[in-house]
Short mmCIF file of C-alpha atoms in Angstrom, two decimals:
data_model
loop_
_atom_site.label_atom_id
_atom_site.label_comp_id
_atom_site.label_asym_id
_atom_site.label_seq_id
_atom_site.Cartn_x
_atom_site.Cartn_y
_atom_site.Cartn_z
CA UNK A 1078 85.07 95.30 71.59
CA UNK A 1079 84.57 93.76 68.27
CA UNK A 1080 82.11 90.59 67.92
CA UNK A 1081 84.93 87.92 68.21
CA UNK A 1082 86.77 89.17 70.91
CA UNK A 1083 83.25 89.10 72.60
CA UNK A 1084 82.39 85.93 71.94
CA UNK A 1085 85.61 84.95 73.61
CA UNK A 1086 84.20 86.77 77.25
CA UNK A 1087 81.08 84.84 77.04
CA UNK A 1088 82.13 81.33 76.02
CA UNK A 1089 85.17 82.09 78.80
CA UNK A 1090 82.35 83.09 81.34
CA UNK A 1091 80.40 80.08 80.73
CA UNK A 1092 83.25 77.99 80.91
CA UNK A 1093 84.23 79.32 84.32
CA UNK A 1094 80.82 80.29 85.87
CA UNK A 1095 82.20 83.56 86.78
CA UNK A 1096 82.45 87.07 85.69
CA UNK A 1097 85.26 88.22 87.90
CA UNK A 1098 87.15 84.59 87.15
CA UNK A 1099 86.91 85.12 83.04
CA UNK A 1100 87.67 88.80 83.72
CA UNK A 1101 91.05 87.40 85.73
CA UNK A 1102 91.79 84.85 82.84
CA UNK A 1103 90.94 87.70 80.19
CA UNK A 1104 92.76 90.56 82.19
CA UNK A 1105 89.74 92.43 82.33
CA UNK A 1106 87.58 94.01 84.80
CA UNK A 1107 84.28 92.03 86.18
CA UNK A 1108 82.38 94.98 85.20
CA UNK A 1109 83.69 95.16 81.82
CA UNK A 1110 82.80 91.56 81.29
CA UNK A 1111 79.19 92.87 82.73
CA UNK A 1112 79.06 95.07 79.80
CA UNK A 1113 80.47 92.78 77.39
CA UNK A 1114 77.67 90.22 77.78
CA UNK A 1115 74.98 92.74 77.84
CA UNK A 1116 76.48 94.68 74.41
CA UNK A 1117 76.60 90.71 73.02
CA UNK A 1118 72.87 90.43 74.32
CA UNK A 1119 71.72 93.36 72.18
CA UNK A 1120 73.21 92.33 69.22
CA UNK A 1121 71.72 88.97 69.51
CA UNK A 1122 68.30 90.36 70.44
CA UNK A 1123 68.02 87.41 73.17
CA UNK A 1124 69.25 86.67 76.76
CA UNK A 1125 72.16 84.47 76.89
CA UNK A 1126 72.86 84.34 80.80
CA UNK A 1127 70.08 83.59 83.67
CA UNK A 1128 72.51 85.53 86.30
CA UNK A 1129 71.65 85.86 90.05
CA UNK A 1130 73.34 86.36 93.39
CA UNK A 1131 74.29 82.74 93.47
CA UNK A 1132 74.63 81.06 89.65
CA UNK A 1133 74.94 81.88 86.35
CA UNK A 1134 73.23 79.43 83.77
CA UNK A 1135 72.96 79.38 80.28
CA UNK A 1136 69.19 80.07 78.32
CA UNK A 1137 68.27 78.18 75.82
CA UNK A 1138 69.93 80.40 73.38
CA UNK A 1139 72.92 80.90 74.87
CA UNK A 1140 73.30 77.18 74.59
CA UNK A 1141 73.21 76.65 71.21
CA UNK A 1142 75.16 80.40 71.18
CA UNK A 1143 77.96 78.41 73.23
CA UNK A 1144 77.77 75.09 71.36
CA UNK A 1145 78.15 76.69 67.99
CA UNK A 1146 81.19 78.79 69.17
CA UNK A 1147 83.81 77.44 71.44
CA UNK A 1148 84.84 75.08 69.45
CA UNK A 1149 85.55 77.30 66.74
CA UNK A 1150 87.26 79.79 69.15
CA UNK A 1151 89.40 76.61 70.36
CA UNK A 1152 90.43 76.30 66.26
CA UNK A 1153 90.93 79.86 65.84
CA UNK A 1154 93.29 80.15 68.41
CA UNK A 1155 95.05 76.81 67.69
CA UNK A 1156 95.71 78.13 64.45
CA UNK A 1157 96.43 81.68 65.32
CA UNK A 1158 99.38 79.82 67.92
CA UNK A 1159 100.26 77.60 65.07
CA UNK A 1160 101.22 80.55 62.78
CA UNK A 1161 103.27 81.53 65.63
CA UNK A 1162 105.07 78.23 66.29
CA UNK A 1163 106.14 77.97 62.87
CA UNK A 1164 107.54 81.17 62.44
CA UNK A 1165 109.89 79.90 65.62
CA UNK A 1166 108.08 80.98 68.01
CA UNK A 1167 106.42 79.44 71.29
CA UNK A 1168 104.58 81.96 73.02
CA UNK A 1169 100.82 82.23 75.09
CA UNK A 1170 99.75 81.48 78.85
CA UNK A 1171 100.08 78.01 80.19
CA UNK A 1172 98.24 76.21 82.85
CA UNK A 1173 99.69 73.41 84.95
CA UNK A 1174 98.04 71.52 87.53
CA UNK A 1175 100.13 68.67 89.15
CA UNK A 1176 100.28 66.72 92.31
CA UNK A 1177 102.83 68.16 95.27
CA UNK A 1178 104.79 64.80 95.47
CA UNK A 1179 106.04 64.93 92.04
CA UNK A 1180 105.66 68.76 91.33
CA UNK A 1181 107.43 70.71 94.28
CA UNK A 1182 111.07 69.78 93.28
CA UNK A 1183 110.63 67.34 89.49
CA UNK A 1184 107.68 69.21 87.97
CA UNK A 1185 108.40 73.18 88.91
CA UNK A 1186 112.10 72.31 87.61
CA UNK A 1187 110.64 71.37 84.23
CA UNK A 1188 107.95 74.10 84.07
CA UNK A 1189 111.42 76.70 84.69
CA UNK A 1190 113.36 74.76 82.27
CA UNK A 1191 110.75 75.19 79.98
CA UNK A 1192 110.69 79.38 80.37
CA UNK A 1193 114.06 78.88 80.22
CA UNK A 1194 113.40 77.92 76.51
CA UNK A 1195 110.35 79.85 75.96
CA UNK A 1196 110.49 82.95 77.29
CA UNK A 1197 107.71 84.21 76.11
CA UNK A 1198 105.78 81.48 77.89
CA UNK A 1199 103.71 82.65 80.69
CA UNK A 1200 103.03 79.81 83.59
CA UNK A 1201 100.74 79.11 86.07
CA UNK A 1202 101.59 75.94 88.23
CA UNK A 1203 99.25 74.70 90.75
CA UNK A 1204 100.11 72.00 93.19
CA UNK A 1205 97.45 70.44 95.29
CA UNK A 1206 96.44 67.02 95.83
CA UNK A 1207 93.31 66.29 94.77
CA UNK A 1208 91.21 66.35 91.31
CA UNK A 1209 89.89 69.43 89.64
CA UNK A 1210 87.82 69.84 86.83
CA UNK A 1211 90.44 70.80 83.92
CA UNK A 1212 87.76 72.86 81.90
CA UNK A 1213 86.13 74.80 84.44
CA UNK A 1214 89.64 75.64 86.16
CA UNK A 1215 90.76 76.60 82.94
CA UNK A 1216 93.37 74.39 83.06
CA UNK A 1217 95.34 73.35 80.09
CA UNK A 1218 96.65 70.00 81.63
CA UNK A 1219 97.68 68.05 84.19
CA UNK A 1220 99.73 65.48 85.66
CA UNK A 1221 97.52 62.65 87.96
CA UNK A 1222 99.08 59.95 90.64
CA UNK A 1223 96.42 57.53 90.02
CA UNK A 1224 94.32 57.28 86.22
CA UNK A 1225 91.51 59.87 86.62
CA UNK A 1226 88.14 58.66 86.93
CA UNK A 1227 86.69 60.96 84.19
CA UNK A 1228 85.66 60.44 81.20
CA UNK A 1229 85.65 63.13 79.14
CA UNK A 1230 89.36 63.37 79.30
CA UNK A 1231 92.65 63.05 77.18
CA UNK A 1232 94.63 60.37 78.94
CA UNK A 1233 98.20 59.73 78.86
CA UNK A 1234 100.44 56.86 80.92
CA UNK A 1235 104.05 58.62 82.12
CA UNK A 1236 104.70 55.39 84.06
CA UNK A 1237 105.25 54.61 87.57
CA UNK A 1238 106.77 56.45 90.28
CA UNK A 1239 108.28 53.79 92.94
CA UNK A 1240 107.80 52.83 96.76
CA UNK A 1241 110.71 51.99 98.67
CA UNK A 1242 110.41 51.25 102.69
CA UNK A 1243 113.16 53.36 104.05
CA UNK A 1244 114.51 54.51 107.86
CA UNK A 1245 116.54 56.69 109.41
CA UNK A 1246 120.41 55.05 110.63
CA UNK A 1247 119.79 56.23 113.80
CA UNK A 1248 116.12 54.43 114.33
CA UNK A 1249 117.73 51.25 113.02
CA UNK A 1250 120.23 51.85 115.16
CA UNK A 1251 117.68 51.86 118.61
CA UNK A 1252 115.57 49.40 116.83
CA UNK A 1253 117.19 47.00 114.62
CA UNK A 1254 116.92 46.15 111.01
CA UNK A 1255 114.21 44.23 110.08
CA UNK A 1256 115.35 40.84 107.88
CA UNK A 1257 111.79 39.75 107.25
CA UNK A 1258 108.47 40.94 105.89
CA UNK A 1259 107.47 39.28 109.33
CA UNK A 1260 109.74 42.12 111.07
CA UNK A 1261 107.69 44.81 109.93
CA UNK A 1262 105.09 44.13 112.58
CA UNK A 1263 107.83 45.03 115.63
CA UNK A 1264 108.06 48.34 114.18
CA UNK A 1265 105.60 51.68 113.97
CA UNK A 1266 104.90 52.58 109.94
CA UNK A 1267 104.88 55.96 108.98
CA UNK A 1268 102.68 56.14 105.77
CA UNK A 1269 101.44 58.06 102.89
CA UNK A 1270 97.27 58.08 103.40
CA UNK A 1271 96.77 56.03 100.22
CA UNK A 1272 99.06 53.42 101.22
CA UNK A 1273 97.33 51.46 103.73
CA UNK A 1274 93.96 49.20 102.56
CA UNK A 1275 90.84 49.27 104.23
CA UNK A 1276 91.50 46.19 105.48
CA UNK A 1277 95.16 47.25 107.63
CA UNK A 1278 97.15 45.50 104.68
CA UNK A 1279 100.33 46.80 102.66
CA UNK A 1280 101.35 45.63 99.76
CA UNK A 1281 105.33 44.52 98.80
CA UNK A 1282 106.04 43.75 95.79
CA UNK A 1283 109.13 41.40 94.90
CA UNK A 1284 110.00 39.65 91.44
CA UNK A 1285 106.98 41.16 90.16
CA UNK A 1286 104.97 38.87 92.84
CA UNK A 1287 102.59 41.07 95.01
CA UNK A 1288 102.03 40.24 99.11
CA UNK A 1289 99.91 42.39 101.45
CA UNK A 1290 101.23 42.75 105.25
CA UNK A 1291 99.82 43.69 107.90
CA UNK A 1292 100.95 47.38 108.36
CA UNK A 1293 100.51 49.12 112.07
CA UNK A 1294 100.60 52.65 111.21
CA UNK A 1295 102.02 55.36 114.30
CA UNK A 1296 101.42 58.27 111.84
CA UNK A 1297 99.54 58.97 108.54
CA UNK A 1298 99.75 61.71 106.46
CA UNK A 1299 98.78 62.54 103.08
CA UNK A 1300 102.00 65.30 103.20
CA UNK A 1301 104.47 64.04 101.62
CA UNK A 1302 107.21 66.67 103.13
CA UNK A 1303 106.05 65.72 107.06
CA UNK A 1304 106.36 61.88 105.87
CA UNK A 1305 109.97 62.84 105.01
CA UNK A 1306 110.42 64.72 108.13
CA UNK A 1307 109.24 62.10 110.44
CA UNK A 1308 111.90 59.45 108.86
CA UNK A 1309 114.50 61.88 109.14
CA UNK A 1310 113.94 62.60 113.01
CA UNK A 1311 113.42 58.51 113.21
CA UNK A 1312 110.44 58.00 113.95
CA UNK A 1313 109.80 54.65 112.40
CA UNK A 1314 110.04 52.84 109.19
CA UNK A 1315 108.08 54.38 106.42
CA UNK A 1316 106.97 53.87 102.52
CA UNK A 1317 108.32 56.70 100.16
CA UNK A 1318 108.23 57.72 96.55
CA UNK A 1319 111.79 56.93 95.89
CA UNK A 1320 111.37 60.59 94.12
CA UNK A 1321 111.14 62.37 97.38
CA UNK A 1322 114.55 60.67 98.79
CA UNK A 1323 116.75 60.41 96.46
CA UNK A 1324 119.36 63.36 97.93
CA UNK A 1325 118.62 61.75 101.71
CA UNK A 1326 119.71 58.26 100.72
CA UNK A 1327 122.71 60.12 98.96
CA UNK A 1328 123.46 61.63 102.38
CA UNK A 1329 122.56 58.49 104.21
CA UNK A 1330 120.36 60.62 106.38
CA UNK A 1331 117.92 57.86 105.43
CA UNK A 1332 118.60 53.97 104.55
CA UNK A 1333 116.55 51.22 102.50
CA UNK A 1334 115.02 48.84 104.47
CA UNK A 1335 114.45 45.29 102.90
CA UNK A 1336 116.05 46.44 99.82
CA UNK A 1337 114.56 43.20 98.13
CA UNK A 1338 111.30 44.64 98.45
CA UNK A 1339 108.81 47.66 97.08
CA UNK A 1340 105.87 48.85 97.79
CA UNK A 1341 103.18 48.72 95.35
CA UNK A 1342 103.90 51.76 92.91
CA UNK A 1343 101.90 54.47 91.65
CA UNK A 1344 101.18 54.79 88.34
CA UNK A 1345 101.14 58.43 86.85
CA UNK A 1346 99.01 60.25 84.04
CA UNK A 1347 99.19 63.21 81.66
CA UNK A 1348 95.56 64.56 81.62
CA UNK A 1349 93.87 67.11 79.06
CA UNK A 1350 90.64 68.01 77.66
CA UNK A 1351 91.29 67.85 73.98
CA UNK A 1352 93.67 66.87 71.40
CA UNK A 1353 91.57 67.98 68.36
CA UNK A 1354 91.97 72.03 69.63
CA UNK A 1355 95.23 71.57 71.65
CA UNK A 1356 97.31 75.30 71.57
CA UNK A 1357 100.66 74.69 69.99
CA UNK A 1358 102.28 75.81 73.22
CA UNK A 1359 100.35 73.27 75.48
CA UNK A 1360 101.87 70.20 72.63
CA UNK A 1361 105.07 71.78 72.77
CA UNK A 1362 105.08 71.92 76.48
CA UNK A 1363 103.42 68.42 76.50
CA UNK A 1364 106.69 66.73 74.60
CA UNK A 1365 108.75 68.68 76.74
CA UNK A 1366 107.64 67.26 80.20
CA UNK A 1367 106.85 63.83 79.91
CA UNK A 1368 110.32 62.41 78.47
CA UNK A 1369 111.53 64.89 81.36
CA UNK A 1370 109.43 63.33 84.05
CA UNK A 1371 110.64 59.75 82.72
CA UNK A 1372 114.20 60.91 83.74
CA UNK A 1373 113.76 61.50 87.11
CA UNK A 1374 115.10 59.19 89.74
CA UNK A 1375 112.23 56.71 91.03
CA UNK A 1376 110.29 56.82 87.76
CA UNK A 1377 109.64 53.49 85.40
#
């Protein structure tokens, strides 16, 4: 392995604080990423790594070893992509992170649209809901419900995805319609888990004027899917992403309640770590999604 290629191992082994995870990224074996590091150590004539049974941390060295090269790897392959994308051609690994809510049916539909285009574009899509680290993942973006608290980060505003109170016919039915905010408090919420302030309060928006209720939640859940599922088997009135129901308010299997109304929305972000060494395929990808996203049905 020539001196480039293993400079790539190390500053992807520091980046992911694993052998076997750079060896996964890199398609290599942990061992030959063992070997790599020590070949790299000999030609050096220093220790890079302090590795034990538990953690891996950069010496001295291998600090300013790291500083002085991962940026420059970031260029090189930047330009080495951009060579590619102007001869016509879009091609590399991409890494997606992305909430469920927005990425099970909106999000996965762009990534395949995308492959569609691209086919030499190989994905991997993870959907979970909570925060990760984009540069020790080895993620090359991400799309956020809520702006990201860190600061190291690329931001981007998509827009907002909307709240709508919604019930089954049949509940309604047994029930009644509310006419009122003040109606809300005869009837069990179902709710998302981020919904509901500490202080038992939702808030409805109207006109662009905000008002917190008092909400009186039967069930929370931070699943979007078993939110969905309760409404459909009426089990109470609940807030959704207007996202998630668009094909049951088609079907009527679920109605608006106190149409007049929303709940507060949810703003969503584009998230990466850099713009200066961004791959051409992560841009192209980048202009692809977010004019996609701002087509779906429940997002401003």
């Amino acid at each position: 392995m020539n001196c480039l290629s293993a400079l790539r191992v190390f500053v992807r082994v520091v980046e992911r604080g694993s052998m076997t995870a750079a060896g996964h990224d890199l398609g290599i074996s942990q061992p030959a990423v063992s070997k790599v590091l020590r070949d790299l150590e000999t030609h050096t004539g220093t220790r890079l790594l302090q590795r034990s049974s538990r953690a891996m941390q950069l010496t001295e060295r291998g600090r300013v070893l790291y500083d002085a090269t991962s940026g420059a790897l970031s260029t090189i392959d930047a330009a080495l992509e951009g060579v590619r994308s102007g001869a016509g051609s879009i091609a590399g690994d991409l890494h997606v992170h992305g909430p469920v809510c927005v990425g099970e049916r909106h999000l996965s539909q762009i990534v395949f649209d995308f492959q569609s285009r691209h086919p030499d574009v190989k994905v991997s899509l993870t959907l979970e809901d909570r925060e990760i680290n984009l540069i020790e993942a080895n993620i090359d973006l991400a799309v956020r419900v809520g702006r990201p608290e860190a600061q190291n980060l690329i931001v981007r505003r998509i827009g907002t995805s909307r709240r709508i109170l919604v019930a089954s016919p049949d509940y309604l039915a047994r029930n009644g319609t509310p006419r009122s905010r003040r109606d809300l408090a005869r009837h069990g919420l179902l709710v998302s888990t981020t919904i509901v302030s500490r202080q038992g309060m939702i808030t409805l928006c109207r006109g662009g004027a905000m008002t917190e209720v008092p909400a009186h939640p039967v069930l929370t859940t931070n699943n979007p899917q078993v939110l969905i599922g309760a409404l459909e088997a009426g089990l109470g009135i609940g807030t959704a992403q207007q996202l998630l129901v668009v094909d049951q308010l088609a079907a009527r299997r679920l109605v608006r309640v106190l149409p007049q109304d929303e709940v507060k929305p949810s703003e969503l972000f584009l998230t990466y770590a850099s713009a200066k060494f961004l791959k051409p395929t992560v841009r192209e990808f980048i202009d692809f999604m977010i004019p996609a996203l701002q087509r779906v049905e429940g997002i401003n």
